[in-house]
CSV table of C-alpha atoms in Angstrom, one decimal:
chain,number,residue,atom,x,y,z
A,1,MET,CA,19.2,-10.8,48.0
A,2,LEU,CA,19.7,-12.9,44.9
A,3,LYS,CA,16.2,-14.2,45.2
A,4,LEU,CA,14.7,-10.7,45.5
A,5,ALA,CA,16.7,-9.6,42.4
A,6,ALA,CA,15.5,-12.6,40.4
A,7,THR,CA,11.8,-11.9,41.5
A,8,TYR,CA,12.2,-8.3,40.5
A,9,ALA,CA,13.7,-9.2,37.1
A,10,ALA,CA,10.9,-11.7,36.5
A,11,LYS,CA,8.2,-9.1,37.3
A,12,ARG,CA,9.9,-6.5,35.1
A,13,THR,CA,10.1,-9.0,32.2
A,14,THR,CA,6.4,-9.8,32.6
A,15,THR,CA,5.5,-6.1,32.7
A,16,ASN,CA,7.6,-5.5,29.5
A,17,ASP,CA,5.9,-8.4,27.8
A,18,ARG,CA,2.5,-7.1,28.7
A,19,SER,CA,3.4,-3.6,27.5
A,20,ALA,CA,4.6,-5.0,24.2
A,21,TRP,CA,1.5,-7.1,23.8
A,22,HIS,CA,-0.8,-4.1,24.5
A,23,ALA,CA,1.2,-1.9,22.1
A,24,LEU,CA,0.8,-4.6,19.4
A,25,THR,CA,-3.0,-5.0,19.9
A,26,ARG,CA,-3.5,-1.2,20.1
A,27,GLY,CA,-1.6,-0.8,16.8
A,28,LEU,CA,-3.7,-3.6,15.1
A,29,ARG,CA,-6.9,-2.0,16.3
A,30,ARG,CA,-5.8,1.3,14.9
A,31,GLN,CA,-5.0,-0.4,11.6
A,32,ALA,CA,-8.4,-2.1,11.6
A,33,GLU,CA,-10.1,1.3,12.1
A,34,LEU,CA,-8.1,2.9,9.2
A,35,ASN,CA,-9.2,0.0,7.0
A,36,ARG,CA,-12.8,0.7,7.9
A,37,ARG,CA,-12.3,4.3,7.0
A,38,VAL,CA,-10.9,3.3,3.6
A,39,ALA,CA,-14.1,1.2,3.0
A,40,SER,CA,-16.4,4.1,4.0
A,41,ASP,CA,-14.5,6.8,2.1
A,42,LEU,CA,-14.3,5.2,-1.4
A,43,PRO,CA,-17.0,5.1,-4.1
A,44,LEU,CA,-17.9,1.6,-5.2
A,45,ALA,CA,-16.4,2.1,-8.7
A,46,PHE,CA,-13.2,3.3,-7.2
A,47,LYS,CA,-13.0,0.2,-5.0
A,48,TRP,CA,-13.3,-2.2,-8.0
A,49,LEU,CA,-10.7,-0.2,-10.0
A,50,TYR,CA,-8.4,-0.5,-7.0
A,51,LEU,CA,-8.9,-4.3,-7.0
A,52,LEU,CA,-8.2,-4.4,-10.8
A,53,THR,CA,-4.7,-3.0,-10.2
A,54,ASN,CA,-3.8,-6.5,-9.0
A,55,ALA,CA,-4.4,-7.8,-12.5
A,56,PRO,CA,-0.7,-7.5,-13.5
A,57,PHE,CA,0.2,-10.2,-11.0
A,58,PHE,CA,-2.1,-12.6,-12.8
A,59,TYR,CA,-0.7,-11.6,-16.2
A,60,VAL,CA,2.9,-12.1,-15.0
A,61,GLY,CA,2.0,-15.5,-13.5
A,62,TYR,CA,0.3,-16.5,-16.8
A,63,ALA,CA,3.3,-15.1,-18.9
A,64,THR,CA,5.7,-17.1,-16.7
A,65,LEU,CA,3.8,-20.3,-17.4
A,66,ARG,CA,3.6,-19.5,-21.1
A,67,ASP,CA,7.2,-18.3,-21.7
A,68,GLY,CA,9.2,-19.8,-18.8
A,69,HIS,CA,11.8,-17.7,-17.1
A,70,ALA,CA,15.5,-17.1,-17.6
A,71,LEU,CA,16.5,-18.4,-14.2
A,72,PRO,CA,16.7,-22.2,-14.6
A,73,TRP,CA,18.2,-22.8,-11.2
A,74,CYS,CA,14.9,-21.8,-9.7
A,75,GLY,CA,13.1,-24.8,-10.9
A,76,PRO,CA,10.2,-25.1,-13.3
A,77,PRO,CA,8.2,-22.0,-14.2
A,78,ALA,CA,5.2,-23.5,-12.4
A,79,ILE,CA,6.9,-22.8,-9.1
A,80,ALA,CA,7.4,-19.1,-9.8
A,81,ALA,CA,3.9,-18.8,-11.2
A,82,ALA,CA,2.4,-20.4,-8.0
A,83,PHE,CA,4.2,-17.8,-5.9
A,84,ILE,CA,2.9,-15.0,-8.2
A,85,PHE,CA,-0.7,-16.2,-8.3
A,86,ALA,CA,-0.7,-16.6,-4.5
A,87,ALA,CA,0.6,-13.0,-4.0
A,88,GLY,CA,-2.0,-11.7,-6.4
A,89,SER,CA,-4.9,-13.7,-4.9
A,90,ALA,CA,-3.9,-12.7,-1.3
A,91,SER,CA,-3.8,-9.0,-2.4
A,92,VAL,CA,-7.2,-9.2,-3.9
A,93,LEU,CA,-8.5,-11.0,-0.8
A,94,PHE,CA,-7.1,-8.3,1.6
A,95,HIS,CA,-8.0,-5.2,-0.4
A,96,GLY,CA,-11.5,-6.5,-1.2
A,97,THR,CA,-12.0,-7.0,2.5
A,98,GLN,CA,-10.4,-3.7,3.3
A,99,CYS,CA,-12.7,-1.9,0.9
A,100,GLY,CA,-15.8,-3.6,2.1
A,101,CYS,CA,-16.4,-5.4,-1.2
A,102,TRP,CA,-16.8,-8.6,0.7
A,103,THR,CA,-16.0,-10.0,4.1
A,104,PHE,CA,-13.9,-12.9,5.2
A,105,GLU,CA,-14.6,-14.4,8.6
A,106,PRO,CA,-11.6,-16.5,9.9
A,107,LEU,CA,-13.8,-18.1,12.5
A,108,SER,CA,-16.0,-19.6,9.8
A,109,VAL,CA,-13.1,-21.6,8.3
A,110,PRO,CA,-13.2,-25.3,9.2
A,111,GLY,CA,-10.7,-26.1,12.0
A,112,ALA,CA,-10.4,-22.5,13.1
A,113,GLY,CA,-11.7,-23.0,16.7
A,114,TRP,CA,-8.2,-22.0,17.9
A,115,ALA,CA,-9.0,-18.4,16.8
A,116,ARG,CA,-11.6,-18.1,19.6
A,117,ARG,CA,-8.7,-18.3,22.1
A,118,VAL,CA,-6.8,-15.2,20.8
A,119,ASP,CA,-7.5,-11.5,21.0
A,120,PRO,CA,-10.4,-10.7,18.7
A,121,VAL,CA,-8.3,-8.1,16.8
A,122,PHE,CA,-6.2,-10.9,15.3
A,123,VAL,CA,-9.2,-12.4,13.6
A,124,GLU,CA,-10.7,-9.1,12.5
A,125,PRO,CA,-11.2,-9.7,8.8
A,126,SER,CA,-9.0,-6.9,7.4
A,127,ILE,CA,-6.2,-7.7,9.8
A,128,PHE,CA,-6.3,-11.4,9.2
A,129,THR,CA,-6.4,-11.0,5.4
A,130,ASN,CA,-3.6,-8.4,5.6
A,131,ALA,CA,-1.4,-10.9,7.4
A,132,ILE,CA,-2.0,-13.4,4.6
A,133,ASP,CA,-1.3,-10.7,2.0
A,134,VAL,CA,2.0,-9.8,3.7
A,135,MET,CA,3.1,-13.4,4.1
A,136,CYS,CA,2.5,-14.2,0.4
A,137,ALA,CA,4.2,-11.0,-0.8
A,138,VAL,CA,7.3,-11.7,1.4
A,139,GLN,CA,7.5,-15.3,0.1
A,140,LEU,CA,7.4,-14.0,-3.5
A,141,ALA,CA,10.0,-11.4,-2.8
A,142,VAL,CA,12.4,-13.9,-1.1
A,143,PHE,CA,11.9,-16.3,-4.0
A,144,VAL,CA,12.7,-13.7,-6.6
A,145,LEU,CA,15.7,-12.3,-4.8
A,146,ALA,CA,17.1,-15.8,-4.1
A,147,CYS,CA,16.6,-16.8,-7.8
A,148,ASN,CA,18.6,-13.7,-8.8
A,149,GLY,CA,21.3,-14.3,-6.3
A,150,GLY,CA,20.2,-11.1,-4.6
A,151,LEU,CA,19.9,-8.1,-6.9
A,152,GLY,CA,22.4,-6.4,-9.2
A,153,ALA,CA,23.8,-3.4,-7.4
A,154,SER,CA,22.9,-1.1,-10.3
A,155,HIS,CA,19.3,-2.0,-9.9
A,156,TRP,CA,18.8,-1.1,-6.3
A,157,ALA,CA,18.4,2.6,-7.0
A,158,THR,CA,16.5,2.2,-10.2
A,159,VAL,CA,14.1,-0.6,-9.3
A,160,LEU,CA,14.0,-1.7,-5.7
A,161,VAL,CA,14.1,1.7,-3.9
A,162,PRO,CA,11.4,3.4,-6.1
A,163,THR,CA,9.1,0.4,-5.9
A,164,LEU,CA,9.4,0.1,-2.1
A,165,GLY,CA,9.1,3.9,-1.9
A,166,LEU,CA,5.6,3.6,-3.3
A,167,LEU,CA,4.7,1.0,-0.6
A,168,VAL,CA,6.1,3.2,2.2
A,169,SER,CA,4.4,6.3,0.8
A,170,SER,CA,1.0,4.6,0.6
A,171,THR,CA,1.3,3.4,4.1
A,172,ALA,CA,2.1,6.9,5.3
A,173,LEU,CA,-0.8,8.4,3.3
A,174,LYS,CA,-3.2,5.9,5.0
A,175,ARG,CA,-2.0,6.9,8.4
A,176,LEU,CA,-2.5,10.5,7.4
A,177,ARG,CA,-6.1,9.6,6.5
A,178,LEU,CA,-5.6,10.6,2.9
A,179,TYR,CA,-7.5,7.5,1.8
A,180,ARG,CA,-8.0,8.2,-1.9
A,181,THR,CA,-4.4,9.3,-2.4
A,182,TYR,CA,-3.4,6.2,-0.5
A,183,VAL,CA,-5.4,4.0,-2.9
A,184,VAL,CA,-3.8,5.7,-6.0
A,185,VAL,CA,-0.2,5.3,-4.7
A,186,HIS,CA,-0.8,1.8,-3.5
A,187,SER,CA,-2.2,0.9,-6.9
A,188,LEU,CA,1.0,2.1,-8.5
A,189,TRP,CA,2.8,-0.2,-6.1
A,190,HIS,CA,0.8,-3.2,-7.3
A,191,VAL,CA,1.7,-2.4,-10.9
A,192,ALA,CA,5.4,-1.6,-10.2
A,193,SER,CA,6.0,-4.6,-8.1
A,194,ALA,CA,4.5,-7.0,-10.7
A,195,TYR,CA,6.6,-5.4,-13.4
A,196,GLY,CA,9.7,-5.8,-11.2
A,197,VAL,CA,8.9,-9.5,-10.7
A,198,ARG,CA,8.5,-9.9,-14.5
A,199,ARG,CA,11.8,-8.3,-15.2
A,200,ALA,CA,13.6,-10.3,-12.5
A,201,LEU,CA,12.3,-13.6,-13.8
A,202,ARG,CA,13.4,-12.6,-17.3
A,203,GLY,CA,16.9,-12.2,-16.0
A,204,GLU,CA,17.0,-8.4,-16.6
A,205,LEU,CA,18.0,-7.5,-13.0
A,206,LEU,CA,21.0,-9.8,-12.7
A,207,SER,CA,24.2,-8.0,-11.9
């Protein structure tokens, strides 16, 4: 009886794992399709203006190197600048791929033979570069929040919530297939988040 129960539990776990895996790959394929729609829906000039909205990250990185920051316990300014430049570069890489301004083939990267053993959707250019973008953005956010000891309570409603609201809204607009509105709102997210990073590194968001 116990053996039958264990066998049933093992089969159920395997089935659940497969269901979760299929749900993940379906979601990524849908995301890839939405990215292709963004590329086909936007005029070329609009795409390049969209990419230029990442410029504030590079300015903030440069300004941090030039002026330093007000959070000496976070190490030299070069560390903060490196996180900022990485986030800006990853965002340009992803959105340029998303908009069809260029392509990025993970399988062409030296040492990427492992990629041939995974589901093709994981190395679809816009999905792969999106993962890099998210990783770099999260690293920057964690670094900034850690350097500030979290975030002053008074700034949650005035800085963090509105900024994240732009990100959430743009994601919803893309899912609704309102691609041009998505690009406008997501561009505002780029500018607002870079401004928030600059303020945080200047010590303006400390409690």
